[in-house]
Coordinates of C-alpha atoms in Angstrom, one line a residue:
Chain A
X1 CA 104.7 6.7 -154.4
X2 CA 103.6 5.7 -157.8
X3 CA 105.6 7.9 -160.1
X4 CA 109.1 7.1 -161.2
X5 CA 110.7 10.3 -160.1
X6 CA 113.6 10.5 -162.4
X7 CA 116.9 10.2 -160.5
X8 CA 116.1 10.9 -156.9
X9 CA 114.1 7.8 -156.0
X10 CA 112.9 8.0 -152.5
X11 CA 114.6 6.3 -149.6
X12 CA 111.6 3.9 -149.3
X13 CA 112.3 2.5 -152.8
X14 CA 115.9 2.0 -152.1
X15 CA 115.1 0.4 -148.8
X16 CA 112.5 -1.9 -150.5
X17 CA 115.1 -2.9 -153.1
X18 CA 117.7 -3.6 -150.5
X19 CA 115.1 -5.7 -148.6
X20 CA 114.1 -7.7 -151.6
X21 CA 117.8 -8.3 -152.5
X22 CA 118.4 -9.4 -149.0
X23 CA 115.4 -11.7 -149.1
X24 CA 116.6 -13.2 -152.4
X25 CA 120.1 -13.8 -151.2
X26 CA 119.2 -14.6 -147.6
X27 CA 120.9 -18.1 -147.8
X28 CA 124.3 -16.9 -148.9
X29 CA 124.2 -14.0 -146.4
X30 CA 123.1 -16.5 -143.7
X31 CA 126.0 -18.8 -144.5
X32 CA 128.5 -16.0 -144.4
X33 CA 127.1 -14.9 -141.0
X34 CA 127.4 -18.5 -139.7
X35 CA 131.1 -18.5 -140.7
X36 CA 131.7 -15.1 -139.1
X37 CA 129.8 -15.6 -135.9
X38 CA 130.3 -19.3 -135.1
X39 CA 133.8 -19.0 -133.7
X40 CA 133.4 -15.8 -131.6
X41 CA 130.1 -17.0 -130.2
X42 CA 131.3 -20.4 -129.0
X43 CA 134.6 -19.2 -127.7
X44 CA 132.9 -16.7 -125.5
X45 CA 133.8 -17.4 -121.9
X46 CA 130.2 -17.9 -120.9
X47 CA 129.8 -20.6 -123.6
X48 CA 132.5 -23.0 -124.5
X49 CA 135.4 -20.6 -123.9
X50 CA 137.5 -22.3 -126.6
X51 CA 137.4 -22.3 -130.4
X52 CA 138.9 -25.6 -131.5
X53 CA 135.6 -27.3 -132.1
X54 CA 134.3 -24.5 -134.5
X55 CA 135.9 -26.0 -137.6
X56 CA 134.6 -29.4 -136.7
X57 CA 131.1 -28.0 -136.4
X58 CA 131.3 -26.5 -139.9
X59 CA 132.3 -29.8 -141.4
X60 CA 129.5 -31.6 -139.7
X61 CA 127.1 -29.0 -141.0
X62 CA 128.2 -29.8 -144.6
X63 CA 127.8 -33.5 -143.9
X64 CA 124.3 -33.3 -142.3
X65 CA 123.2 -30.8 -145.1
X66 CA 124.3 -33.4 -147.6
X67 CA 122.4 -36.1 -145.7
X68 CA 119.4 -33.8 -145.6
X69 CA 119.4 -33.3 -149.4
X70 CA 118.4 -37.0 -149.5
X71 CA 116.2 -37.1 -146.4
X72 CA 114.6 -33.6 -146.2
X73 CA 114.3 -32.9 -149.9
X74 CA 114.0 -36.3 -151.7
X75 CA 112.3 -37.9 -148.7
X76 CA 114.7 -40.9 -148.5
X77 CA 115.8 -41.7 -145.0
X78 CA 119.3 -43.3 -145.1
X79 CA 120.4 -45.0 -141.9
X80 CA 123.9 -45.7 -143.2
X81 CA 125.2 -42.3 -144.2
X82 CA 128.3 -42.7 -142.0
X83 CA 129.7 -44.9 -144.7
X84 CA 129.9 -42.0 -147.1
X85 CA 131.6 -39.8 -144.6
X86 CA 133.9 -42.7 -144.0
X87 CA 134.7 -43.2 -147.7
X88 CA 136.0 -39.6 -147.8
X89 CA 137.8 -39.9 -144.5
X90 CA 139.5 -43.2 -145.2
X91 CA 140.4 -42.4 -148.9
X92 CA 142.0 -39.1 -147.8
X93 CA 143.9 -40.7 -144.9
X94 CA 145.1 -43.7 -146.9
X95 CA 146.0 -41.6 -149.9
X96 CA 147.9 -38.9 -148.0
X97 CA 149.8 -41.4 -145.7
X98 CA 150.5 -43.8 -148.6
X99 CA 150.3 -46.7 -146.1
X100 CA 150.7 -50.4 -146.9
X101 CA 152.1 -49.7 -150.3
X102 CA 149.2 -47.5 -151.4
X103 CA 150.3 -44.8 -153.8
X104 CA 151.0 -41.5 -151.9
X105 CA 148.6 -39.0 -153.3
X106 CA 148.2 -35.2 -152.8
X107 CA 145.2 -34.5 -150.6
X108 CA 143.0 -33.1 -153.4
X109 CA 143.5 -36.3 -155.4
X110 CA 142.9 -38.6 -152.4
X111 CA 139.8 -36.6 -151.5
X112 CA 138.6 -36.8 -155.1
X113 CA 139.1 -40.6 -155.1
X114 CA 137.0 -40.8 -151.9
X115 CA 134.3 -38.7 -153.4
X116 CA 134.3 -40.8 -156.5
X117 CA 134.0 -44.0 -154.5
X118 CA 131.2 -42.6 -152.4
X119 CA 129.3 -41.4 -155.5
X120 CA 129.7 -44.7 -157.2
X121 CA 128.5 -46.7 -154.2
X122 CA 125.7 -44.2 -153.7
X123 CA 124.7 -44.6 -157.4
X124 CA 124.8 -48.4 -157.3
X125 CA 123.1 -48.7 -153.9
X126 CA 120.5 -46.2 -155.1
X127 CA 119.8 -48.2 -158.2
X128 CA 119.1 -51.2 -155.9
X129 CA 117.2 -49.5 -153.1
X130 CA 115.4 -46.3 -153.9
X131 CA 112.2 -47.9 -155.1
X132 CA 112.0 -50.5 -152.4
X133 CA 109.9 -48.4 -150.0
X134 CA 110.9 -46.3 -147.0
X135 CA 111.5 -49.0 -144.4
X136 CA 113.5 -51.2 -146.8
X137 CA 115.5 -48.2 -147.9
X138 CA 116.4 -47.4 -144.3
X139 CA 117.3 -51.0 -143.5
X140 CA 119.3 -51.7 -146.6
X141 CA 121.4 -48.6 -146.2
X142 CA 121.9 -49.6 -142.6
X143 CA 123.0 -53.1 -143.6
X144 CA 125.4 -51.9 -146.2
X145 CA 126.9 -49.4 -143.8
X146 CA 127.4 -52.2 -141.3
X147 CA 129.1 -54.3 -143.9
X148 CA 131.5 -51.3 -144.7
X149 CA 132.3 -50.9 -141.0
X150 CA 132.9 -54.6 -140.7
X151 CA 135.2 -54.6 -143.7
X152 CA 137.2 -51.6 -142.3
X153 CA 137.5 -53.4 -139.0
X154 CA 139.0 -56.4 -140.8
X155 CA 141.9 -54.2 -142.1
X156 CA 141.9 -55.5 -145.7
X157 CA 145.4 -55.4 -147.2
X158 CA 146.5 -53.5 -144.1
X159 CA 144.9 -50.4 -145.6
X160 CA 142.3 -49.4 -143.0
X161 CA 144.1 -50.1 -139.8
X162 CA 141.3 -52.1 -138.2
X163 CA 140.0 -50.7 -135.0
X164 CA 142.9 -48.3 -134.7
X165 CA 142.0 -46.4 -137.9
X166 CA 144.5 -44.5 -139.9
X167 CA 146.4 -42.0 -137.8
X168 CA 150.0 -42.0 -139.0
X169 CA 151.3 -39.4 -141.5
X170 CA 147.9 -38.3 -142.4
X171 CA 148.4 -34.5 -142.5
X172 CA 148.9 -33.3 -146.1
X173 CA 151.9 -31.2 -146.9
X174 CA 150.0 -27.9 -146.9
X175 CA 148.7 -28.4 -143.3
X176 CA 150.9 -27.9 -140.3
X177 CA 150.2 -28.6 -136.8
X178 CA 151.7 -26.2 -134.3
X179 CA 150.9 -26.4 -130.6
X180 CA 147.8 -28.5 -131.4
X181 CA 146.5 -25.9 -133.9
X182 CA 146.2 -26.6 -137.5
X183 CA 147.5 -24.1 -140.0
X184 CA 147.2 -24.2 -143.7
X185 CA 150.4 -23.0 -145.5
X186 CA 149.6 -21.9 -148.9
X187 CA 152.3 -20.2 -151.1
X188 CA 154.0 -18.7 -148.1
X189 CA 150.7 -17.5 -146.6
X190 CA 149.6 -19.0 -143.3
X191 CA 145.9 -19.5 -143.1
X192 CA 144.0 -20.4 -140.0
X193 CA 142.5 -23.9 -140.3
X194 CA 139.1 -22.4 -139.5
X195 CA 139.2 -20.1 -142.5
X196 CA 140.2 -22.9 -144.8
X197 CA 137.3 -25.0 -143.5
X198 CA 135.0 -22.0 -143.9
X199 CA 136.0 -21.7 -147.5
X200 CA 135.1 -25.4 -148.1
X201 CA 131.9 -24.9 -146.1
X202 CA 130.8 -21.9 -148.2
X203 CA 131.6 -23.5 -151.5
X204 CA 129.8 -26.8 -150.5
X205 CA 126.8 -25.2 -148.9
X206 CA 126.3 -22.8 -151.8
X207 CA 126.5 -25.7 -154.2
X208 CA 123.9 -27.6 -152.2
X209 CA 121.7 -24.4 -152.1
X210 CA 121.9 -24.1 -155.9
X211 CA 120.9 -27.8 -156.2
X212 CA 118.0 -27.4 -153.8
X213 CA 116.6 -24.4 -155.6
X214 CA 117.2 -25.6 -159.1
X215 CA 114.5 -27.3 -161.2
X216 CA 116.2 -30.6 -160.1
X217 CA 115.7 -29.7 -156.4
X218 CA 112.1 -28.6 -156.9
X219 CA 111.5 -31.9 -158.6
X220 CA 112.9 -33.7 -155.6
X221 CA 110.5 -31.8 -153.3
X222 CA 107.6 -32.8 -155.7
X223 CA 108.7 -36.5 -155.5
X224 CA 108.8 -36.3 -151.7
X225 CA 105.4 -34.6 -151.5
X226 CA 103.5 -36.8 -154.0
X227 CA 105.4 -39.4 -155.9
X228 CA 102.5 -40.6 -157.9
X229 CA 101.6 -37.2 -159.1
X230 CA 105.3 -36.4 -159.9
X231 CA 105.4 -39.5 -162.1
X232 CA 102.1 -38.6 -163.7
X233 CA 103.7 -35.3 -164.6
X234 CA 106.5 -36.9 -166.5
X235 CA 109.2 -37.1 -163.8
X236 CA 111.2 -40.2 -163.8
X237 CA 111.2 -40.5 -160.0
X238 CA 113.6 -43.4 -159.8
X239 CA 116.3 -41.5 -161.8
X240 CA 115.9 -38.4 -159.7
X241 CA 116.1 -40.3 -156.4
X242 CA 119.3 -42.1 -157.6
X243 CA 120.8 -38.8 -158.6
X244 CA 120.0 -37.3 -155.3
X245 CA 121.5 -40.3 -153.5
X246 CA 124.7 -40.0 -155.6
X247 CA 125.0 -36.2 -155.0
X248 CA 124.4 -36.6 -151.3
X249 CA 127.0 -39.4 -151.0
X250 CA 129.6 -37.2 -152.9
X251 CA 129.1 -34.2 -150.6
X252 CA 129.2 -36.5 -147.6
X253 CA 132.6 -37.8 -148.7
X254 CA 133.8 -34.2 -149.3
X255 CA 133.0 -33.5 -145.6
X256 CA 134.7 -36.7 -144.6
X257 CA 137.9 -35.9 -146.4
X258 CA 138.2 -32.5 -144.6
X259 CA 137.1 -34.1 -141.3
X260 CA 140.0 -36.5 -141.7
X261 CA 142.5 -33.5 -141.4
X262 CA 140.5 -31.9 -138.6
X263 CA 140.5 -35.1 -136.6
X264 CA 144.1 -36.1 -137.5
X265 CA 143.1 -39.3 -139.3
X266 CA 140.4 -41.7 -140.0
X267 CA 138.7 -43.5 -137.1
X268 CA 136.6 -46.6 -137.2
X269 CA 134.1 -45.0 -134.9
X270 CA 133.2 -42.6 -137.7
X271 CA 131.8 -45.6 -139.7
X272 CA 129.6 -46.8 -136.8
X273 CA 125.9 -46.9 -136.8
X274 CA 126.0 -44.4 -134.0
X275 CA 127.4 -41.8 -136.4
X276 CA 124.6 -42.6 -138.9
X277 CA 122.0 -42.3 -136.1
X278 CA 123.4 -39.0 -134.8
X279 CA 123.2 -37.7 -138.3
X280 CA 119.5 -38.4 -138.5
X281 CA 118.9 -36.9 -135.1
X282 CA 120.8 -33.7 -135.9
X283 CA 118.8 -33.2 -139.0
X284 CA 115.5 -33.8 -137.3
X285 CA 116.5 -31.6 -134.4
X286 CA 117.3 -28.7 -136.7
X287 CA 114.3 -29.2 -139.1
X288 CA 114.6 -31.3 -142.2
X289 CA 112.3 -29.1 -144.3
X290 CA 114.6 -26.2 -144.2
X291 CA 118.0 -25.5 -145.8
X292 CA 119.2 -24.1 -142.5
X293 CA 117.7 -27.0 -140.5
X294 CA 120.9 -29.1 -140.5
X295 CA 123.0 -26.0 -139.7
X296 CA 120.8 -25.3 -136.6
X297 CA 120.7 -29.0 -135.7
X298 CA 124.4 -29.6 -135.8
X299 CA 125.1 -26.4 -133.9
X300 CA 122.8 -27.2 -131.0
X301 CA 123.8 -30.9 -130.9
X302 CA 127.6 -30.4 -131.1
X303 CA 127.6 -27.4 -128.9
X304 CA 125.5 -29.1 -126.2
X305 CA 127.7 -32.2 -126.4
X306 CA 130.9 -30.1 -125.9
X307 CA 129.3 -28.0 -123.3
X308 CA 128.2 -31.0 -121.2
X309 CA 131.6 -32.6 -121.5
X310 CA 133.3 -29.4 -120.4
X311 CA 130.8 -29.0 -117.6
X312 CA 132.0 -32.2 -116.1
X313 CA 135.6 -31.4 -116.4
X314 CA 135.4 -27.8 -115.1
X315 CA 134.2 -28.7 -111.6
X316 CA 132.8 -25.3 -110.8
X317 CA 132.8 -26.3 -107.2
X318 CA 130.9 -23.4 -105.7
X319 CA 128.5 -25.8 -104.0
X320 CA 128.6 -29.5 -103.3
X321 CA 126.2 -30.2 -106.1
X322 CA 127.0 -33.5 -107.8
X323 CA 128.1 -32.5 -111.2
X324 CA 127.6 -35.8 -112.9
X325 CA 124.0 -35.7 -111.6
X326 CA 123.5 -32.3 -113.1
X327 CA 125.0 -33.6 -116.3
X328 CA 122.6 -36.4 -116.7
X329 CA 119.9 -33.8 -116.0
X330 CA 121.1 -31.6 -118.9
X331 CA 121.1 -34.5 -121.2
X332 CA 117.7 -35.4 -120.1
X333 CA 116.5 -31.9 -121.0
X334 CA 118.1 -32.1 -124.4
X335 CA 116.3 -35.4 -124.9
X336 CA 113.1 -33.9 -123.6
X337 CA 113.4 -31.0 -126.0
X338 CA 113.9 -33.5 -128.8
X339 CA 110.9 -35.5 -127.8
X340 CA 108.8 -32.4 -127.7
X341 CA 110.0 -31.3 -131.1
X342 CA 109.3 -34.7 -132.6
X343 CA 105.9 -34.9 -131.1
X344 CA 104.8 -31.4 -131.9
X345 CA 106.2 -31.1 -135.4
X346 CA 108.7 -33.7 -136.5
X347 CA 109.6 -31.8 -139.7
X348 CA 109.8 -28.3 -138.3
X349 CA 112.7 -28.7 -135.9
X350 CA 114.4 -25.8 -134.1
X351 CA 114.8 -23.9 -137.3
X352 CA 111.1 -24.1 -138.2
X353 CA 110.2 -22.7 -134.8
X354 CA 112.8 -19.9 -135.0
X355 CA 111.5 -19.0 -138.5
X356 CA 107.9 -18.8 -137.4
X357 CA 108.9 -16.9 -134.3
X358 CA 110.9 -14.3 -136.2
X359 CA 108.1 -14.0 -138.8
X360 CA 105.5 -13.3 -136.1
X361 CA 107.8 -10.8 -134.5
X362 CA 108.3 -9.0 -137.8
X363 CA 104.6 -8.9 -138.5
X364 CA 103.9 -7.5 -135.1
X365 CA 106.7 -4.9 -135.2
X366 CA 105.5 -3.8 -138.6
X367 CA 101.9 -3.7 -137.3
X368 CA 103.0 -1.4 -134.5
X369 CA 105.0 0.8 -136.8
X370 CA 102.1 1.4 -139.1
Chain B
X1 CA 81.3 -61.2 -169.6
X2 CA 79.5 -59.9 -172.7
X3 CA 75.8 -59.0 -172.5
X4 CA 73.5 -58.2 -175.4
X5 CA 74.0 -54.5 -174.9
X6 CA 77.7 -54.7 -174.7
X7 CA 79.0 -51.2 -175.1
X8 CA 82.0 -52.1 -177.2
X9 CA 79.6 -52.8 -180.2
X10 CA 78.1 -49.4 -179.8
X11 CA 81.5 -47.8 -179.5
X12 CA 82.9 -49.6 -182.4
X13 CA 80.1 -48.4 -184.7
X14 CA 79.9 -44.8 -183.5
X15 CA 83.6 -44.2 -183.2
X16 CA 86.0 -43.8 -186.1
X17 CA 89.0 -46.0 -185.8
X18 CA 92.2 -44.2 -185.0
X19 CA 90.9 -42.5 -181.9
X20 CA 93.3 -40.6 -179.7
X21 CA 92.7 -42.9 -176.7
X22 CA 91.3 -46.4 -176.9
X23 CA 90.6 -48.7 -174.0
X24 CA 89.8 -52.2 -175.0
X25 CA 88.4 -54.9 -172.7
X26 CA 90.4 -53.5 -169.8
X27 CA 90.4 -55.6 -166.7
X28 CA 92.3 -54.3 -163.6
X29 CA 92.4 -54.7 -159.9
X30 CA 94.2 -54.4 -156.6
X31 CA 95.5 -56.9 -154.1
X32 CA 92.1 -56.8 -152.5
X33 CA 90.2 -57.8 -155.6
X34 CA 89.4 -57.1 -159.2
X35 CA 87.7 -53.8 -159.8
X36 CA 87.5 -53.4 -163.6
X37 CA 86.2 -56.3 -165.7
X38 CA 85.4 -55.0 -169.2
X39 CA 86.0 -51.4 -169.9
X40 CA 85.8 -50.2 -173.5
X41 CA 86.3 -46.5 -174.4
X42 CA 87.3 -44.6 -177.5
X43 CA 88.0 -40.9 -177.3
X44 CA 88.6 -39.1 -180.6
X45 CA 90.9 -36.1 -181.0
X46 CA 89.3 -32.9 -179.9
X47 CA 86.5 -34.5 -178.0
X48 CA 85.2 -33.8 -174.5
X49 CA 83.9 -37.0 -173.0
X50 CA 82.9 -38.0 -169.5
X51 CA 82.9 -41.2 -167.6
X52 CA 80.0 -41.4 -165.2
X53 CA 79.2 -43.9 -162.6
X54 CA 78.3 -44.3 -158.9
X55 CA 80.7 -44.4 -156.1
X56 CA 82.8 -47.6 -156.3
X57 CA 82.0 -48.2 -159.9
X58 CA 85.7 -48.1 -160.8
X59 CA 86.0 -44.6 -162.3
X60 CA 89.2 -43.6 -160.5
X61 CA 90.7 -47.1 -161.1
X62 CA 90.1 -46.6 -164.8
X63 CA 91.9 -43.2 -164.7
X64 CA 94.8 -44.7 -162.8
X65 CA 95.1 -47.6 -165.3
X66 CA 95.1 -45.1 -168.2
X67 CA 97.8 -43.0 -166.5
X68 CA 99.9 -46.1 -165.5
X69 CA 100.0 -45.6 -161.8
X70 CA 101.6 -48.3 -159.6
X71 CA 98.1 -49.5 -158.8
X72 CA 95.9 -51.0 -160.1
X73 CA 97.5 -53.9 -161.8
X74 CA 96.3 -54.3 -165.4
X75 CA 95.0 -57.9 -165.6
X76 CA 93.8 -57.9 -169.2
X77 CA 92.8 -55.8 -172.2
X78 CA 94.6 -53.0 -173.8
X79 CA 95.1 -49.2 -173.5
X80 CA 96.1 -47.6 -176.8
X81 CA 97.2 -44.0 -177.3
X82 CA 97.5 -42.8 -180.9
X83 CA 97.1 -46.4 -181.9
X84 CA 100.0 -47.6 -179.8
X85 CA 99.6 -49.9 -176.8
X86 CA 100.9 -48.1 -173.6
X87 CA 100.0 -50.8 -171.1
X88 CA 103.6 -51.6 -170.3
X89 CA 104.7 -47.9 -170.2
X90 CA 105.7 -46.3 -167.0
X91 CA 103.6 -43.3 -165.9
X92 CA 106.3 -40.7 -166.7
X93 CA 106.6 -42.0 -170.2
X94 CA 102.9 -41.6 -170.8
X95 CA 103.1 -38.1 -169.5
X96 CA 106.0 -37.3 -171.8
X97 CA 104.0 -38.5 -174.8
X98 CA 101.3 -35.9 -174.2
X99 CA 98.9 -37.1 -171.5
X100 CA 98.3 -34.9 -168.4
X101 CA 96.2 -35.7 -165.4
X102 CA 94.4 -33.6 -162.8
X103 CA 94.1 -36.1 -159.9
X104 CA 91.2 -36.5 -157.6
X105 CA 92.9 -36.0 -154.3
X106 CA 96.2 -34.4 -153.3
X107 CA 96.0 -32.4 -156.5
X108 CA 99.0 -30.1 -155.9
X109 CA 102.4 -30.3 -154.3
X110 CA 101.5 -28.6 -151.0
X111 CA 105.0 -27.2 -150.1
X112 CA 105.5 -25.7 -153.6
X113 CA 104.2 -22.3 -154.6
X114 CA 101.8 -21.6 -157.5
X115 CA 104.7 -20.7 -159.8
X116 CA 106.8 -23.7 -158.6
X117 CA 103.9 -26.1 -159.2
X118 CA 103.4 -24.8 -162.8
X119 CA 107.1 -24.6 -163.5
X120 CA 107.5 -28.2 -162.6
X121 CA 105.1 -29.2 -165.4
X122 CA 106.9 -26.8 -167.8
X123 CA 110.3 -28.3 -166.9
X124 CA 109.2 -31.9 -167.5
X125 CA 107.0 -31.5 -170.6
X126 CA 108.1 -32.1 -174.1
X127 CA 106.4 -29.1 -175.6
X128 CA 105.2 -26.9 -172.7
X129 CA 103.4 -23.5 -172.7
X130 CA 105.1 -20.5 -171.1
X131 CA 104.4 -19.7 -167.4
X132 CA 102.3 -16.6 -168.2
X133 CA 100.5 -18.3 -171.0
X134 CA 99.4 -21.2 -168.7
X135 CA 98.4 -18.8 -165.9
X136 CA 96.5 -16.5 -168.2
X137 CA 93.5 -18.8 -168.0
X138 CA 93.4 -18.3 -164.2
X139 CA 93.2 -14.6 -163.2
X140 CA 92.3 -15.9 -159.7
X141 CA 95.8 -17.2 -159.3
X142 CA 97.5 -14.0 -160.4
X143 CA 97.7 -12.4 -156.9
X144 CA 99.0 -15.6 -155.3
X145 CA 101.8 -16.6 -157.5
X146 CA 104.2 -17.0 -154.5
X147 CA 101.7 -18.7 -152.2
X148 CA 102.3 -22.3 -151.2
X149 CA 99.5 -24.7 -152.4
X150 CA 98.8 -25.9 -148.9
X151 CA 97.6 -22.4 -147.9
X152 CA 95.1 -22.3 -150.7
X153 CA 91.4 -23.1 -150.8
X154 CA 90.1 -26.3 -152.5
X155 CA 88.9 -24.3 -155.5
X156 CA 92.2 -22.5 -155.9
X157 CA 94.1 -25.7 -155.6
X158 CA 91.9 -27.2 -158.3
X159 CA 92.6 -24.3 -160.6
X160 CA 96.3 -24.7 -159.9
X161 CA 96.1 -28.4 -160.7
X162 CA 94.4 -27.6 -164.0
X163 CA 96.9 -24.8 -164.7
X164 CA 99.7 -27.3 -164.1
X165 CA 98.2 -29.9 -166.4
X166 CA 97.6 -27.2 -169.0
X167 CA 101.2 -25.9 -168.8
X168 CA 102.4 -29.2 -170.1
X169 CA 100.5 -28.5 -173.2
X170 CA 99.1 -32.0 -173.5
X171 CA 97.1 -33.6 -176.3
X172 CA 94.9 -35.4 -173.8
X173 CA 93.9 -34.1 -170.4
X174 CA 92.5 -36.5 -167.9
X175 CA 90.5 -35.1 -164.9
X176 CA 89.5 -37.2 -162.0
X177 CA 86.3 -35.8 -160.4
X178 CA 87.2 -32.2 -161.1
X179 CA 84.1 -30.9 -159.3
X180 CA 84.3 -32.9 -156.2
X181 CA 84.1 -31.0 -152.9
X182 CA 83.9 -27.6 -154.5
X183 CA 81.4 -24.8 -153.8
X184 CA 78.7 -24.4 -156.5
X185 CA 80.1 -21.2 -158.0
X186 CA 83.5 -22.7 -158.2
X187 CA 82.0 -25.8 -159.9
X188 CA 80.6 -23.4 -162.6
X189 CA 84.0 -21.7 -162.9
X190 CA 85.8 -25.0 -163.4
X191 CA 83.1 -26.1 -165.9
X192 CA 83.9 -23.0 -167.9
X193 CA 87.7 -23.5 -167.7
X194 CA 87.4 -27.2 -168.8
X195 CA 85.1 -26.3 -171.7
X196 CA 87.5 -23.5 -172.7
X197 CA 90.5 -25.7 -172.6
X198 CA 88.8 -28.1 -174.9
X199 CA 87.3 -25.5 -177.3
X200 CA 90.1 -22.9 -177.4
X201 CA 93.2 -24.9 -176.8
X202 CA 92.0 -27.9 -178.8
X203 CA 93.0 -30.3 -176.0
X204 CA 91.1 -33.6 -175.9
X205 CA 89.5 -33.9 -172.5
X206 CA 88.3 -37.1 -170.7
X207 CA 87.0 -36.7 -167.2
X208 CA 85.5 -38.9 -164.6
X209 CA 82.6 -37.5 -162.6
X210 CA 79.9 -38.2 -160.1
X211 CA 78.3 -34.8 -160.4
X212 CA 76.0 -35.6 -163.3
X213 CA 74.7 -32.1 -163.6
X214 CA 78.2 -30.7 -164.1
X215 CA 79.2 -33.4 -166.5
X216 CA 76.0 -32.7 -168.6
X217 CA 76.9 -29.0 -168.6
X218 CA 80.1 -29.4 -170.5
X219 CA 80.2 -32.8 -172.3
X220 CA 77.8 -34.3 -174.7
X221 CA 79.0 -37.8 -174.9
X222 CA 79.2 -39.9 -171.8
X223 CA 80.3 -43.4 -170.9
X224 CA 78.5 -45.1 -168.0
X225 CA 80.5 -47.4 -165.8
X226 CA 78.8 -49.8 -163.4
X227 CA 80.5 -52.5 -161.3
X228 CA 83.6 -52.4 -163.4
X229 CA 82.0 -52.6 -166.8
X230 CA 80.9 -50.0 -169.3
X231 CA 77.2 -50.5 -169.5
X232 CA 76.3 -47.8 -172.0
X233 CA 77.5 -44.9 -174.0
X234 CA 75.0 -42.1 -174.1
X235 CA 74.3 -38.5 -175.0
X236 CA 73.4 -35.8 -172.6
X237 CA 69.8 -35.8 -173.9
X238 CA 69.4 -39.5 -173.1
X239 CA 70.5 -38.9 -169.5
X240 CA 68.2 -36.0 -169.1
X241 CA 65.2 -37.8 -170.5
X242 CA 65.6 -41.3 -169.1
X243 CA 65.0 -41.1 -165.4
X244 CA 65.0 -44.9 -165.0
X245 CA 68.4 -45.0 -166.5
X246 CA 69.7 -42.2 -164.2
X247 CA 68.2 -44.0 -161.2
X248 CA 69.7 -47.3 -162.1
X249 CA 73.3 -46.3 -163.0
X250 CA 73.9 -42.9 -161.6
X251 CA 71.7 -42.9 -158.5
X252 CA 70.2 -39.5 -159.3

């Protein structure tokens, strides 16, 4: 197997090459598979049986992945990331609707404004907080997010709509709502909302992947692992952390602007501390050390939430079992799974286990084959 | 704080001015108390010098003060690199000006591979070596380029840490207890590597060590630190011959 046998290289070599290519591009391939499989899987009758939530799940994956750039890679736990989602959501909603005398903006412009605001706030807040230590960072981000929610609730200049949020005239011109389904109309073509979101998902996630594997991303991991050593190697850790915060905020706002269309407007609940907390939990559930951790975490979380809600509504009724009792039971089990994960390996999450399991299986199968 | 055999007088007479690294009357400490009281060192370009002393003498504190870590706080005195005071400089600026360190504990980034660890140094150095150039010193690491540091043995991690420091192509390499916790044959291998780095690459090396035998094997000039003060500057011969001195300051 050593010689380079002119043209007719053996099937083993070709297979090896294909395998190494697949290994190298496993993240893009995985992302495409997520997009292709998510909708058919959840709309299977045995699972959810409907597909509307698939696009929402993709948007959440982008948001939690953006959050995890900061938490999982740079090691900074933000407890106020909902505000960045909110900046994107509110800027898009206010801009598109042009309410209260605000200039009416095309969606891309409004979204860009939201992303710019989020990035600016992320940058300034980062300058103030990233070197303050983990606990302070968590609390300061939480406090600022609370202030943002409070401000939105006060409805300044009648822009944010207070507790009602912004829900009037929020769909941009290229999105139409027919029978509760969103359709993107683009130069005469009608594109399913899910595919539009998929495109945003792929672009955003591939960009995040490039960031994570770039020298910049590797430096973030180094800072997370050993800040003193990173500094002693010439890395300006403060600058890197601030940049990570800024990028994370920008991608969060991008997710927020798309979520605005998906949810038909901006809601004040999105800004709440519960959203920020859920974000942390989804990332931890999936596994913060892995690029696909947030993807896995969001899927399990959102799917379970939907599934449980449906379970209550469906009333299977084949026995006289109290369904709300079962429901609490299910939530208890999700909580129990979470506790087990956090106790056993807080940073591995579901994705870490899946990975190890698949790797073991592969090694065993290979061992048997040989 | 000065005694009759204050080391600074010895250092001043034996060392030419314009040393690469000069530490002058350094005092430093932590919240819990002062550790260094009067540290004077002068390391000339191309030299290989050790700092010896018992556990708790302040060796690692000295290293951290030279590298500009968050702790200890410098309370007095001066650290000069190429004649310029660097006391107020942040750690990364010192690194960028040509100082590399191999720390005592947590020597590598555990979740990064061999190549990623070394690349990191290359990406953040002003005038780095190439990846292969840096790894050429360490044939042991050749087969494990993709391996994460956390899955490597202590000796392998130490080699990786030195490879990383070397890749930055520094003018001055600081090593904090490079032989600690390693098997005897690896200690000898690291001795060779450190000596080679000094002799072949022309990199000035300053290292802190408790393992007196290993320090004697590669360096000929040694500072002796005791209770936060430099008590003497000696040659290897002196340490070998003077048992009372060894007993008193090095505990061997």
